[in-house]
Amino acid sequence: MTSVQPPAPGRELSNPPSDGISNLRFSNHSDHLLVSSWDKSVRLYDASANALRGEFLHGGPVLDCCFHDDSSGFSASADHTVRRLVFSYNKEDILGRHDAPVRCVEYSYAAGQLITGSWDKTLKCWDPRGASGQDRTLVGTYAQPERVYSLSLVGNRLVVATAGRHVNVYDLRNMSQPEQRRESSLKYQTRCVRCYPNGTGYALSSVEGRVAMEFFDLSEASQAKKYAFKCHRKSEAGRDIVYPVNAIAFHPVYGTFATGGCDGFVNVWDGNNKKRLYQYSKYPTSIAALSFSRDGCLLAVASSYTYEEGDKAHEPDAIYVRSVNEIEVKPKPKVYPNPPA
């Protein structure tokens, strides 16, 4: 009997960052991939061609990045700056600043605004169409209960997850105050928040191997649907070893989602049916970030140690791009038993 080889982890991109990968994102228009890193760079790859198309160096580690369109993007840096990067001309300008490292950046196509979240406990909205300079591009500054750790957008809804397990939900059309002020239903620090593609709620992960599935609608019927589940854990000698869940990425076609943990595993889940659909073979080190391409045919995986166990020898930082098979991400139809005759 021939042994079945586990599928390869995907194609490894050449010229990866030289330090920890903070995030990676596919474009909404192509298979271009934007990658931010603690090595102070933002890199633009053509994932299909395995080619580095551009690189921008910052004054400090880059903690997040996002696309504006296929030829430009934005970055959030530990040097307190928010930058616009224009790939086609290889130029950049500083859109504005926070008073502490900028942790998150999201571009809203609905509002035509850039939203940034910082460890200075504020959220800022920017109009990138304004001339450069903070006084011309800053739309508003909104105080948060704690340092901002993760942001996610769907339509005009913005979800902000901060330290202290706070979650604020905003309507981008009225940022004067949150539409909802919530507390994470998980007991431990939030790592990642991502909105459902259908706009009904969000998934939130914690450092303690759990994901919570939440709903915006506050009616009793909707809130009865929320739940949390354990993941990215293993039992060893009778002890439960629990890993942080660093990344969540929703499949754009099926609405299923992948999670990545410090255990080096990527799991795919069907949230509606509360089932795990797939587990990819283990990656060399922690999964720092995940992103599906616009059509859901590719999954980019950042295999990059996130220092959860302090400074120690670790595998080199790498980006894998894998082809996604429908069987890994498509919900399985529920099978109902035949009624008795």
Short mmCIF file of C-alpha atoms in Angstrom, two decimals:
data_model
loop_
_atom_site.label_atom_id
_atom_site.label_comp_id
_atom_site.label_asym_id
_atom_site.label_seq_id
_atom_site.Cartn_x
_atom_site.Cartn_y
_atom_site.Cartn_z
CA MET A 1 0.00 0.00 0.00
CA THR A 2 1.48 3.34 -0.97
CA SER A 3 1.48 5.99 1.72
CA VAL A 4 -0.37 9.18 0.81
CA GLN A 5 1.88 12.23 1.01
CA PRO A 6 0.28 15.11 2.89
CA PRO A 7 -0.28 18.06 0.55
CA ALA A 8 2.60 20.52 0.34
CA PRO A 9 2.16 23.70 2.38
CA GLY A 10 1.88 25.71 -0.84
CA ARG A 11 4.38 27.56 -2.96
CA GLU A 12 6.86 29.55 -0.89
CA LEU A 13 7.30 33.12 -2.12
CA SER A 14 10.87 34.21 -2.82
CA ASN A 15 12.32 37.37 -1.19
CA PRO A 16 10.30 37.11 2.04
CA PRO A 17 10.65 39.70 4.84
CA SER A 18 13.71 39.27 7.08
CA ASP A 19 11.76 39.59 10.36
CA GLY A 20 8.30 38.81 11.71
CA ILE A 21 5.36 39.19 9.32
CA SER A 22 2.66 41.39 10.87
CA ASN A 23 0.04 41.03 8.14
CA LEU A 24 -0.61 40.07 4.54
CA ARG A 25 -3.55 40.88 2.27
CA PHE A 26 -4.66 40.05 -1.22
CA SER A 27 -5.90 42.82 -3.50
CA ASN A 28 -9.61 43.03 -4.40
CA HIS A 29 -8.64 43.34 -8.06
CA SER A 30 -5.82 40.85 -8.74
CA ASP A 31 -3.52 38.27 -7.15
CA HIS A 32 -1.26 41.01 -5.82
CA LEU A 33 -0.32 40.46 -2.17
CA LEU A 34 0.71 43.21 0.25
CA VAL A 35 2.88 42.19 3.23
CA SER A 36 3.94 44.23 6.27
CA SER A 37 6.80 43.24 8.56
CA TRP A 38 8.80 44.01 11.67
CA ASP A 39 11.80 44.42 9.32
CA LYS A 40 10.36 47.94 8.65
CA SER A 41 9.18 47.06 5.16
CA VAL A 42 5.99 46.74 3.16
CA ARG A 43 6.39 44.42 0.19
CA LEU A 44 4.16 44.01 -2.85
CA TYR A 45 4.18 40.58 -4.51
CA ASP A 46 2.51 39.15 -7.55
CA ALA A 47 1.50 35.90 -5.85
CA SER A 48 0.69 34.06 -9.10
CA ALA A 49 4.03 34.91 -10.70
CA ASN A 50 5.99 34.57 -7.40
CA ALA A 51 7.57 37.98 -8.06
CA LEU A 52 8.43 40.87 -5.73
CA ARG A 53 6.97 43.98 -7.41
CA GLY A 54 7.90 46.68 -4.90
CA GLU A 55 9.28 47.42 -1.44
CA PHE A 56 8.87 50.41 0.88
CA LEU A 57 11.04 50.99 3.95
CA HIS A 58 9.70 52.76 7.05
CA GLY A 59 11.25 54.33 10.13
CA GLY A 60 10.08 51.50 12.37
CA PRO A 61 8.39 48.11 12.29
CA VAL A 62 5.23 48.03 10.13
CA LEU A 63 2.31 46.55 12.06
CA ASP A 64 -0.36 46.49 9.32
CA CYS A 65 -1.04 47.27 5.66
CA CYS A 66 -3.98 47.35 3.25
CA PHE A 67 -4.73 48.08 -0.39
CA HIS A 68 -6.40 51.25 -1.66
CA ASP A 69 -6.56 50.03 -5.25
CA ASP A 70 -4.32 47.77 -7.28
CA SER A 71 -1.66 50.46 -7.67
CA SER A 72 -1.57 51.89 -4.14
CA GLY A 73 -1.98 51.00 -0.48
CA PHE A 74 -1.55 52.18 3.09
CA SER A 75 0.63 51.21 6.04
CA ALA A 76 0.52 51.51 9.84
CA SER A 77 3.90 51.80 11.51
CA ALA A 78 5.41 51.62 14.99
CA ASP A 79 7.07 54.99 14.16
CA HIS A 80 3.54 56.48 14.73
CA THR A 81 3.00 57.25 11.02
CA VAL A 82 0.23 56.37 8.59
CA ARG A 83 1.61 56.24 5.04
CA ARG A 84 0.22 56.05 1.54
CA LEU A 85 2.29 53.86 -0.79
CA VAL A 86 2.02 54.33 -4.57
CA PHE A 87 3.38 51.14 -6.13
CA SER A 88 3.41 52.27 -9.76
CA TYR A 89 5.73 55.23 -9.00
CA ASN A 90 7.50 53.61 -6.04
CA LYS A 91 6.75 56.69 -3.95
CA GLU A 92 5.16 57.24 -0.57
CA ASP A 93 3.89 60.09 1.57
CA ILE A 94 2.88 60.46 5.19
CA LEU A 95 -0.88 60.77 5.46
CA GLY A 96 -0.78 61.54 9.19
CA ARG A 97 0.31 60.48 12.64
CA HIS A 98 -0.82 58.99 15.94
CA ASP A 99 0.80 59.56 19.35
CA ALA A 100 1.92 55.92 19.66
CA PRO A 101 2.51 52.96 17.32
CA VAL A 102 -0.27 52.48 14.75
CA ARG A 103 -1.51 48.90 15.03
CA CYS A 104 -4.30 48.62 12.40
CA VAL A 105 -5.29 50.11 9.07
CA GLU A 106 -8.43 49.49 6.98
CA TYR A 107 -9.69 51.22 3.84
CA SER A 108 -13.46 51.65 3.53
CA TYR A 109 -14.69 51.60 -0.06
CA ALA A 110 -18.16 52.52 1.23
CA ALA A 111 -16.98 55.74 2.93
CA GLY A 112 -13.91 56.48 0.79
CA GLN A 113 -11.94 56.79 4.04
CA LEU A 114 -8.96 55.19 5.71
CA ILE A 115 -9.43 54.07 9.33
CA THR A 116 -6.46 53.59 11.64
CA GLY A 117 -6.30 52.25 15.20
CA SER A 118 -3.39 52.91 17.55
CA TRP A 119 -1.93 52.02 20.90
CA ASP A 120 -2.58 55.71 21.75
CA LYS A 121 -6.19 54.54 22.43
CA THR A 122 -7.67 56.36 19.47
CA LEU A 123 -9.25 55.59 16.14
CA LYS A 124 -8.63 58.09 13.32
CA CYS A 125 -10.43 58.50 10.00
CA TRP A 126 -8.59 60.02 7.04
CA ASP A 127 -9.63 61.21 3.60
CA PRO A 128 -6.75 60.08 1.37
CA ARG A 129 -8.03 62.31 -1.45
CA GLY A 130 -6.94 65.39 0.53
CA ALA A 131 -3.47 66.79 -0.07
CA SER A 132 -0.83 65.24 2.15
CA GLY A 133 -0.48 66.51 5.67
CA GLN A 134 -2.44 65.69 8.78
CA ASP A 135 -4.45 68.94 8.88
CA ARG A 136 -5.78 68.33 5.35
CA THR A 137 -6.53 64.62 5.49
CA LEU A 138 -7.75 63.97 9.06
CA VAL A 139 -11.54 63.60 9.18
CA GLY A 140 -11.91 62.76 12.87
CA THR A 141 -10.33 61.28 16.02
CA TYR A 142 -12.36 58.97 18.23
CA ALA A 143 -11.27 57.97 21.75
CA GLN A 144 -11.29 54.23 22.52
CA PRO A 145 -11.47 52.55 25.96
CA GLU A 146 -8.00 50.98 25.49
CA ARG A 147 -5.22 50.31 22.94
CA VAL A 148 -6.59 49.18 19.58
CA TYR A 149 -5.59 45.59 18.70
CA SER A 150 -7.75 44.72 15.68
CA LEU A 151 -10.20 46.34 13.23
CA SER A 152 -12.63 44.94 10.68
CA LEU A 153 -15.07 46.46 8.18
CA VAL A 154 -18.14 45.22 6.39
CA GLY A 155 -20.17 47.76 4.39
CA ASN A 156 -20.64 50.79 6.68
CA ARG A 157 -20.00 48.78 9.85
CA LEU A 158 -16.69 48.99 11.68
CA VAL A 159 -15.72 46.67 14.56
CA VAL A 160 -12.92 47.80 16.89
CA ALA A 161 -11.35 45.34 19.33
CA THR A 162 -9.10 46.78 22.04
CA ALA A 163 -7.08 45.73 25.06
CA GLY A 164 -9.21 45.02 28.11
CA ARG A 165 -11.55 42.86 25.96
CA HIS A 166 -13.61 45.85 24.76
CA VAL A 167 -15.40 45.71 21.40
CA ASN A 168 -16.93 48.86 19.85
CA VAL A 169 -19.22 48.68 16.81
CA TYR A 170 -19.56 51.85 14.70
CA ASP A 171 -21.61 53.03 11.74
CA LEU A 172 -19.10 54.87 9.52
CA ARG A 173 -21.83 57.35 8.56
CA ASN A 174 -22.06 58.51 12.18
CA MET A 175 -18.80 58.10 14.08
CA SER A 176 -19.74 60.45 16.95
CA GLN A 177 -20.28 57.45 19.21
CA PRO A 178 -20.33 53.65 18.92
CA GLU A 179 -23.56 52.04 17.75
CA GLN A 180 -22.80 49.27 20.29
CA ARG A 181 -20.34 48.99 23.16
CA ARG A 182 -19.59 45.35 23.93
CA GLU A 183 -17.28 43.16 25.91
CA SER A 184 -15.62 40.12 24.36
CA SER A 185 -17.38 36.93 25.38
CA LEU A 186 -13.93 35.30 25.66
CA LYS A 187 -12.10 35.59 28.98
CA TYR A 188 -8.66 36.34 27.55
CA GLN A 189 -6.96 38.98 25.41
CA THR A 190 -8.33 39.51 21.89
CA ARG A 191 -5.98 38.70 18.99
CA CYS A 192 -8.13 39.21 15.89
CA VAL A 193 -11.61 40.35 14.83
CA ARG A 194 -13.11 39.77 11.35
CA CYS A 195 -16.62 40.60 10.12
CA TYR A 196 -18.76 38.00 8.37
CA PRO A 197 -18.90 38.73 4.61
CA ASN A 198 -22.73 38.78 4.82
CA GLY A 199 -22.58 41.66 7.34
CA THR A 200 -24.52 39.98 10.17
CA GLY A 201 -21.75 39.75 12.76
CA TYR A 202 -18.10 38.99 13.47
CA ALA A 203 -15.69 36.30 14.59
CA LEU A 204 -13.25 37.16 17.38
CA SER A 205 -10.24 35.11 18.49
CA SER A 206 -8.22 35.15 21.69
CA VAL A 207 -4.78 34.18 22.99
CA GLU A 208 -6.41 31.20 24.73
CA GLY A 209 -7.26 28.95 21.78
CA ARG A 210 -10.86 30.07 21.28
CA VAL A 211 -13.03 31.80 18.71
CA ALA A 212 -16.35 33.55 19.44
CA MET A 213 -19.06 33.89 16.78
CA GLU A 214 -21.07 37.07 17.43
CA PHE A 215 -24.09 38.81 15.86
CA PHE A 216 -24.87 42.54 15.50
CA ASP A 217 -28.65 42.17 15.83
CA LEU A 218 -29.43 42.57 19.54
CA SER A 219 -32.77 40.73 19.41
CA GLU A 220 -33.07 37.72 21.66
CA ALA A 221 -33.42 35.37 18.68
CA SER A 222 -30.16 36.60 17.08
CA GLN A 223 -28.20 36.64 20.34
CA ALA A 224 -29.31 33.04 20.98
CA LYS A 225 -27.29 32.03 17.89
CA LYS A 226 -23.94 33.21 19.25
CA TYR A 227 -21.44 30.67 20.48
CA ALA A 228 -17.72 30.12 21.07
CA PHE A 229 -15.52 27.11 20.37
CA LYS A 230 -12.11 25.80 21.33
CA CYS A 231 -9.39 25.37 18.69
CA HIS A 232 -5.61 25.32 18.24
CA ARG A 233 -5.00 23.11 21.27
CA LYS A 234 -3.48 19.71 21.94
CA SER A 235 -3.32 17.25 24.80
CA GLU A 236 0.10 16.13 25.96
CA ALA A 237 0.64 13.86 28.94
CA GLY A 238 -2.86 14.63 30.19
CA ARG A 239 -2.32 18.40 29.96
CA ASP A 240 -4.10 20.76 27.61
CA ILE A 241 -1.63 22.93 25.66
CA VAL A 242 -3.39 26.04 24.40
CA TYR A 243 -2.18 28.34 21.60
CA PRO A 244 -3.11 31.91 20.61
CA VAL A 245 -5.34 32.21 17.53
CA ASN A 246 -3.61 35.00 15.61
CA ALA A 247 -5.55 35.12 12.36
CA ILE A 248 -9.04 34.72 10.91
CA ALA A 249 -9.83 34.94 7.19
CA PHE A 250 -13.26 34.47 5.59
CA HIS A 251 -13.67 32.75 2.25
CA PRO A 252 -15.22 35.33 -0.15
CA VAL A 253 -17.49 32.82 -1.92
CA TYR A 254 -18.64 30.36 0.75
CA GLY A 255 -18.47 32.44 3.94
CA THR A 256 -16.53 29.66 5.69
CA PHE A 257 -13.36 30.80 7.45
CA ALA A 258 -9.78 29.82 8.18
CA THR A 259 -8.01 30.31 11.51
CA GLY A 260 -4.26 30.31 12.10
CA GLY A 261 -2.62 29.63 15.45
CA CYS A 262 0.72 29.57 17.22
CA ASP A 263 0.56 25.77 16.89
CA GLY A 264 1.47 26.17 13.18
CA PHE A 265 -1.89 24.86 11.99
CA VAL A 266 -4.47 26.38 9.67
CA ASN A 267 -8.02 25.09 10.18
CA VAL A 268 -11.06 25.77 7.99
CA TRP A 269 -14.46 26.04 9.70
CA ASP A 270 -18.11 26.10 8.70
CA GLY A 271 -19.48 28.52 11.28
CA ASN A 272 -23.14 27.95 10.41
CA ASN A 273 -22.95 24.20 10.93
CA LYS A 274 -20.36 24.39 13.74
CA LYS A 275 -17.98 22.00 11.99
CA ARG A 276 -14.32 21.87 11.09
CA LEU A 277 -14.06 21.25 7.35
CA TYR A 278 -10.31 20.87 6.97
CA GLN A 279 -6.92 21.03 8.64
CA TYR A 280 -3.86 21.74 6.52
CA SER A 281 -0.63 19.95 7.37
CA LYS A 282 1.47 21.77 9.94
CA TYR A 283 3.54 24.82 8.96
CA PRO A 284 7.10 25.35 10.22
CA THR A 285 6.14 27.87 12.93
CA SER A 286 3.30 30.11 14.20
CA ILE A 287 0.68 31.32 11.72
CA ALA A 288 0.87 35.12 11.94
CA ALA A 289 -1.60 36.08 9.19
CA LEU A 290 -3.96 34.63 6.56
CA SER A 291 -5.69 35.99 3.47
CA PHE A 292 -7.89 34.49 0.74
CA SER A 293 -7.62 35.92 -2.77
CA ARG A 294 -10.63 37.80 -4.18
CA ASP A 295 -12.05 34.67 -5.86
CA GLY A 296 -11.14 32.36 -2.96
CA CYS A 297 -8.86 30.24 -5.17
CA LEU A 298 -5.66 31.09 -3.27
CA LEU A 299 -4.82 31.24 0.43
CA ALA A 300 -1.76 33.17 1.58
CA VAL A 301 -0.24 31.92 4.85
CA ALA A 302 2.38 33.78 6.90
CA SER A 303 4.47 31.20 8.76
CA SER A 304 6.24 33.54 11.15
CA TYR A 305 7.12 33.19 14.83
CA THR A 306 5.11 35.70 16.88
CA TYR A 307 7.32 35.66 20.00
CA GLU A 308 4.63 34.11 22.19
CA GLU A 309 7.42 32.22 24.00
CA GLY A 310 9.93 35.09 23.98
CA ASP A 311 13.17 35.32 22.03
CA LYS A 312 14.27 31.86 20.94
CA ALA A 313 15.64 30.09 17.89
CA HIS A 314 12.87 29.72 15.31
CA GLU A 315 12.20 28.81 11.70
CA PRO A 316 12.74 31.60 9.14
CA ASP A 317 9.78 33.82 8.29
CA ALA A 318 8.03 32.59 5.15
CA ILE A 319 4.96 33.26 3.00
CA TYR A 320 3.19 30.29 1.42
CA VAL A 321 0.56 30.64 -1.29
CA ARG A 322 -1.59 27.56 -1.66
CA SER A 323 -4.27 26.68 -4.20
CA VAL A 324 -7.59 26.13 -2.47
CA ASN A 325 -9.58 23.04 -3.32
CA GLU A 326 -13.37 23.42 -3.10
CA ILE A 327 -13.59 20.41 -0.78
CA GLU A 328 -11.53 22.33 1.83
CA VAL A 329 -13.82 25.37 2.02
CA LYS A 330 -17.31 24.46 0.77
CA PRO A 331 -19.90 23.71 3.47
CA LYS A 332 -21.10 20.14 3.42
CA PRO A 333 -24.87 19.71 3.05
CA LYS A 334 -26.58 18.43 6.16
CA VAL A 335 -27.60 14.80 5.85
CA TYR A 336 -30.97 14.06 7.39
CA PRO A 337 -31.84 10.45 8.23
CA ASN A 338 -34.61 8.89 6.16
CA PRO A 339 -37.92 9.00 8.02
CA PRO A 340 -39.06 5.56 9.17
CA ALA A 341 -41.43 3.86 6.70
#
